[in-house]
Amino acid sequence: MIYNVVKFLRVIFPFVVTLALWRLSCSWINPAGILSIIPIFYCSFVRPVPWFAPFALIMCFLLDYQIGSGFLWTIYYCLVYAAMNLQMFVDLSHTKKYGLYAFMAFAGPAFLFMIFQDINWANLFGGIATFIVVCAIYIPTVITIRVVQND
């Protein structure tokens, strides 16, 4: 009985973490729940979780809604997901630092696009600071997911 509960909690943990990071938004460290992009990337591309892709698509849509960026993250996620499923040469599950550099390459263009939508000094420094915070919190979040999932 206890084993089944623990197994269930391990399975739903990435889903719960994504929802929590999206919901716990703060204007200076997690604006509009942007940190939810970390488990979306990790559980979709680096260590794929079964049935996570449809959930990640919905979460990208909710992230777009909360940010007010149209369908930026939703379309970007779909494009990267399609490209990752069509390619045969890049294996993100065996990258160093839990795929941090791949995450930076994934999130960087989207952040640049968001910065250049309304270019001014405040938006530029805010976008750069948000990118740095998201990349700095990537490793602790991924390690937490791995520990709970027993990977």
PDB file of C-alpha atoms in Angstrom:
ATOM      1  CA  MET A   1       0.000   0.000   0.000  1.00  0.00           C
ATOM      2  CA  ILE A   2       2.703   2.503   1.017  1.00  0.00           C
ATOM      3  CA  TYR A   3       4.806   1.467  -1.980  1.00  0.00           C
ATOM      4  CA  ASN A   4       1.943   2.318  -4.344  1.00  0.00           C
ATOM      5  CA  VAL A   5       1.504   5.753  -2.760  1.00  0.00           C
ATOM      6  CA  VAL A   6       5.224   6.502  -3.048  1.00  0.00           C
ATOM      7  CA  LYS A   7       5.256   5.296  -6.644  1.00  0.00           C
ATOM      8  CA  PHE A   8       2.239   7.511  -7.442  1.00  0.00           C
ATOM      9  CA  LEU A   9       3.917  10.540  -5.850  1.00  0.00           C
ATOM     10  CA  ARG A  10       7.072   9.926  -7.885  1.00  0.00           C
ATOM     11  CA  VAL A  11       5.056   9.767 -11.088  1.00  0.00           C
ATOM     12  CA  ILE A  12       3.071  12.968 -10.491  1.00  0.00           C
ATOM     13  CA  PHE A  13       5.964  15.018  -9.071  1.00  0.00           C
ATOM     14  CA  PRO A  14       7.045  16.654 -12.377  1.00  0.00           C
ATOM     15  CA  PHE A  15       3.441  17.657 -13.036  1.00  0.00           C
ATOM     16  CA  VAL A  16       3.035  19.123  -9.555  1.00  0.00           C
ATOM     17  CA  VAL A  17       6.361  20.990  -9.727  1.00  0.00           C
ATOM     18  CA  THR A  18       5.403  22.530 -13.063  1.00  0.00           C
ATOM     19  CA  LEU A  19       2.036  23.682 -11.733  1.00  0.00           C
ATOM     20  CA  ALA A  20       3.607  25.021  -8.539  1.00  0.00           C
ATOM     21  CA  LEU A  21       6.298  26.992 -10.372  1.00  0.00           C
ATOM     22  CA  TRP A  22       3.720  28.438 -12.738  1.00  0.00           C
ATOM     23  CA  ARG A  23       1.362  29.377  -9.917  1.00  0.00           C
ATOM     24  CA  LEU A  24       3.972  30.779  -7.503  1.00  0.00           C
ATOM     25  CA  SER A  25       4.855  33.824  -9.529  1.00  0.00           C
ATOM     26  CA  CYS A  26       6.791  36.707  -8.034  1.00  0.00           C
ATOM     27  CA  SER A  27       7.639  39.901  -9.883  1.00  0.00           C
ATOM     28  CA  TRP A  28      11.405  39.781  -9.339  1.00  0.00           C
ATOM     29  CA  ILE A  29      12.366  36.089  -9.258  1.00  0.00           C
ATOM     30  CA  ASN A  30       9.546  34.306 -11.098  1.00  0.00           C
ATOM     31  CA  PRO A  31       7.728  36.847 -13.259  1.00  0.00           C
ATOM     32  CA  ALA A  32       4.474  35.377 -14.602  1.00  0.00           C
ATOM     33  CA  GLY A  33       5.591  31.876 -13.543  1.00  0.00           C
ATOM     34  CA  ILE A  34       8.420  31.687 -16.099  1.00  0.00           C
ATOM     35  CA  LEU A  35      10.312  29.168 -13.926  1.00  0.00           C
ATOM     36  CA  SER A  36       7.783  26.540 -14.970  1.00  0.00           C
ATOM     37  CA  ILE A  37       9.683  26.342 -18.256  1.00  0.00           C
ATOM     38  CA  ILE A  38      12.449  24.423 -16.411  1.00  0.00           C
ATOM     39  CA  PRO A  39      10.477  21.211 -15.712  1.00  0.00           C
ATOM     40  CA  ILE A  40       8.707  21.616 -19.063  1.00  0.00           C
ATOM     41  CA  PHE A  41      12.073  21.478 -20.854  1.00  0.00           C
ATOM     42  CA  TYR A  42      13.666  18.841 -18.632  1.00  0.00           C
ATOM     43  CA  CYS A  43      10.734  16.424 -18.536  1.00  0.00           C
ATOM     44  CA  SER A  44      10.039  16.805 -22.255  1.00  0.00           C
ATOM     45  CA  PHE A  45      13.510  16.714 -23.802  1.00  0.00           C
ATOM     46  CA  VAL A  46      16.227  15.588 -21.361  1.00  0.00           C
ATOM     47  CA  ARG A  47      14.423  12.902 -19.339  1.00  0.00           C
ATOM     48  CA  PRO A  48      11.072  12.403 -21.064  1.00  0.00           C
ATOM     49  CA  VAL A  49       8.222  11.593 -18.713  1.00  0.00           C
ATOM     50  CA  PRO A  50       5.300   9.602 -20.134  1.00  0.00           C
ATOM     51  CA  TRP A  51       2.278  11.780 -20.957  1.00  0.00           C
ATOM     52  CA  PHE A  52       4.152  14.961 -20.098  1.00  0.00           C
ATOM     53  CA  ALA A  53       4.146  16.469 -23.608  1.00  0.00           C
ATOM     54  CA  PRO A  54       0.384  17.233 -23.722  1.00  0.00           C
ATOM     55  CA  PHE A  55       0.606  18.648 -20.211  1.00  0.00           C
ATOM     56  CA  ALA A  56       3.638  20.748 -21.198  1.00  0.00           C
ATOM     57  CA  LEU A  57       1.743  22.107 -24.191  1.00  0.00           C
ATOM     58  CA  ILE A  58      -1.127  23.193 -21.934  1.00  0.00           C
ATOM     59  CA  MET A  59       1.341  24.723 -19.473  1.00  0.00           C
ATOM     60  CA  CYS A  60       3.059  26.658 -22.277  1.00  0.00           C
ATOM     61  CA  PHE A  61      -0.336  28.008 -23.289  1.00  0.00           C
ATOM     62  CA  LEU A  62      -1.049  29.017 -19.673  1.00  0.00           C
ATOM     63  CA  LEU A  63       2.390  30.607 -19.447  1.00  0.00           C
ATOM     64  CA  ASP A  64       1.666  32.602 -22.604  1.00  0.00           C
ATOM     65  CA  TYR A  65      -1.656  33.673 -21.145  1.00  0.00           C
ATOM     66  CA  GLN A  66      -0.081  34.835 -17.893  1.00  0.00           C
ATOM     67  CA  ILE A  67       2.819  36.639 -19.602  1.00  0.00           C
ATOM     68  CA  GLY A  68       0.644  38.095 -22.327  1.00  0.00           C
ATOM     69  CA  SER A  69       3.012  37.029 -25.092  1.00  0.00           C
ATOM     70  CA  GLY A  70       0.495  35.687 -27.581  1.00  0.00           C
ATOM     71  CA  PHE A  71       1.435  32.114 -28.380  1.00  0.00           C
ATOM     72  CA  LEU A  72       5.212  32.525 -28.125  1.00  0.00           C
ATOM     73  CA  TRP A  73       6.043  29.682 -25.722  1.00  0.00           C
ATOM     74  CA  THR A  74       3.356  27.377 -27.130  1.00  0.00           C
ATOM     75  CA  ILE A  75       4.543  27.689 -30.730  1.00  0.00           C
ATOM     76  CA  TYR A  76       8.193  27.603 -29.702  1.00  0.00           C
ATOM     77  CA  TYR A  77       7.655  24.443 -27.634  1.00  0.00           C
ATOM     78  CA  CYS A  78       5.845  22.763 -30.549  1.00  0.00           C
ATOM     79  CA  LEU A  79       8.639  23.676 -32.978  1.00  0.00           C
ATOM     80  CA  VAL A  80      11.403  22.420 -30.678  1.00  0.00           C
ATOM     81  CA  TYR A  81       9.430  19.278 -29.802  1.00  0.00           C
ATOM     82  CA  ALA A  82       8.935  18.494 -33.488  1.00  0.00           C
ATOM     83  CA  ALA A  83      12.607  19.177 -34.258  1.00  0.00           C
ATOM     84  CA  MET A  84      13.778  16.997 -31.368  1.00  0.00           C
ATOM     85  CA  ASN A  85      11.569  14.113 -32.484  1.00  0.00           C
ATOM     86  CA  LEU A  86      12.725  14.359 -36.105  1.00  0.00           C
ATOM     87  CA  GLN A  87      16.455  14.534 -35.426  1.00  0.00           C
ATOM     88  CA  MET A  88      18.697  11.558 -34.744  1.00  0.00           C
ATOM     89  CA  PHE A  89      22.053  13.070 -33.800  1.00  0.00           C
ATOM     90  CA  VAL A  90      21.500  14.969 -30.529  1.00  0.00           C
ATOM     91  CA  ASP A  91      20.841  12.934 -27.407  1.00  0.00           C
ATOM     92  CA  LEU A  92      20.055  15.304 -24.556  1.00  0.00           C
ATOM     93  CA  SER A  93      19.695  12.513 -22.008  1.00  0.00           C
ATOM     94  CA  HIS A  94      23.491  12.095 -21.918  1.00  0.00           C
ATOM     95  CA  THR A  95      24.516  15.746 -21.717  1.00  0.00           C
ATOM     96  CA  LYS A  96      26.640  17.227 -18.963  1.00  0.00           C
ATOM     97  CA  LYS A  97      25.148  19.367 -16.202  1.00  0.00           C
ATOM     98  CA  TYR A  98      21.679  17.854 -16.724  1.00  0.00           C
ATOM     99  CA  GLY A  99      21.241  19.608 -20.070  1.00  0.00           C
ATOM    100  CA  LEU A 100      21.887  23.145 -18.800  1.00  0.00           C
ATOM    101  CA  TYR A 101      23.537  24.315 -22.014  1.00  0.00           C
ATOM    102  CA  ALA A 102      20.740  22.833 -24.103  1.00  0.00           C
ATOM    103  CA  PHE A 103      18.239  24.614 -21.851  1.00  0.00           C
ATOM    104  CA  MET A 104      20.086  27.890 -22.337  1.00  0.00           C
ATOM    105  CA  ALA A 105      19.975  27.359 -26.108  1.00  0.00           C
ATOM    106  CA  PHE A 106      16.259  26.579 -25.814  1.00  0.00           C
ATOM    107  CA  ALA A 107      15.273  29.515 -23.608  1.00  0.00           C
ATOM    108  CA  GLY A 108      17.663  32.138 -25.002  1.00  0.00           C
ATOM    109  CA  PRO A 109      15.952  32.833 -28.337  1.00  0.00           C
ATOM    110  CA  ALA A 110      12.531  33.043 -26.702  1.00  0.00           C
ATOM    111  CA  PHE A 111      13.815  35.520 -24.111  1.00  0.00           C
ATOM    112  CA  LEU A 112      15.480  37.576 -26.853  1.00  0.00           C
ATOM    113  CA  PHE A 113      12.234  37.632 -28.799  1.00  0.00           C
ATOM    114  CA  MET A 114      10.360  38.804 -25.697  1.00  0.00           C
ATOM    115  CA  ILE A 115      12.967  41.527 -25.079  1.00  0.00           C
ATOM    116  CA  PHE A 116      12.848  42.793 -28.664  1.00  0.00           C
ATOM    117  CA  GLN A 117       9.045  42.963 -28.745  1.00  0.00           C
ATOM    118  CA  ASP A 118       9.212  46.181 -26.748  1.00  0.00           C
ATOM    119  CA  ILE A 119      12.832  47.288 -26.665  1.00  0.00           C
ATOM    120  CA  ASN A 120      13.806  49.702 -23.911  1.00  0.00           C
ATOM    121  CA  TRP A 121      16.430  49.706 -21.157  1.00  0.00           C
ATOM    122  CA  ALA A 122      14.133  48.389 -18.437  1.00  0.00           C
ATOM    123  CA  ASN A 123      12.895  45.546 -20.621  1.00  0.00           C
ATOM    124  CA  LEU A 124      16.446  44.711 -21.713  1.00  0.00           C
ATOM    125  CA  PHE A 125      17.844  44.507 -18.175  1.00  0.00           C
ATOM    126  CA  GLY A 126      14.715  42.760 -16.890  1.00  0.00           C
ATOM    127  CA  GLY A 127      14.928  40.126 -19.613  1.00  0.00           C
ATOM    128  CA  ILE A 128      18.630  39.536 -19.023  1.00  0.00           C
ATOM    129  CA  ALA A 129      18.102  39.278 -15.252  1.00  0.00           C
ATOM    130  CA  THR A 130      15.202  36.858 -15.722  1.00  0.00           C
ATOM    131  CA  PHE A 131      17.285  34.694 -18.070  1.00  0.00           C
ATOM    132  CA  ILE A 132      20.124  34.591 -15.521  1.00  0.00           C
ATOM    133  CA  VAL A 133      17.754  33.679 -12.679  1.00  0.00           C
ATOM    134  CA  VAL A 134      16.053  30.947 -14.715  1.00  0.00           C
ATOM    135  CA  CYS A 135      19.415  29.441 -15.702  1.00  0.00           C
ATOM    136  CA  ALA A 136      20.708  29.647 -12.116  1.00  0.00           C
ATOM    137  CA  ILE A 137      17.637  27.858 -10.733  1.00  0.00           C
ATOM    138  CA  TYR A 138      17.718  25.181 -13.459  1.00  0.00           C
ATOM    139  CA  ILE A 139      20.231  22.859 -11.755  1.00  0.00           C
ATOM    140  CA  PRO A 140      18.579  22.806  -8.272  1.00  0.00           C
ATOM    141  CA  THR A 141      15.161  22.204  -9.822  1.00  0.00           C
ATOM    142  CA  VAL A 142      16.416  19.375 -12.011  1.00  0.00           C
ATOM    143  CA  ILE A 143      18.304  17.743  -9.147  1.00  0.00           C
ATOM    144  CA  THR A 144      15.136  17.874  -7.045  1.00  0.00           C
ATOM    145  CA  ILE A 145      13.129  16.208  -9.812  1.00  0.00           C
ATOM    146  CA  ARG A 146      15.790  13.526 -10.274  1.00  0.00           C
ATOM    147  CA  VAL A 147      16.026  12.771  -6.554  1.00  0.00           C
ATOM    148  CA  VAL A 148      12.290  12.416  -6.146  1.00  0.00           C
ATOM    149  CA  GLN A 149      11.962  10.273  -9.269  1.00  0.00           C
ATOM    150  CA  ASN A 150      14.918   8.107  -8.177  1.00  0.00           C
ATOM    151  CA  ASP A 151      16.763   8.528 -11.494  1.00  0.00           C
TER     152      ASP A 151
END
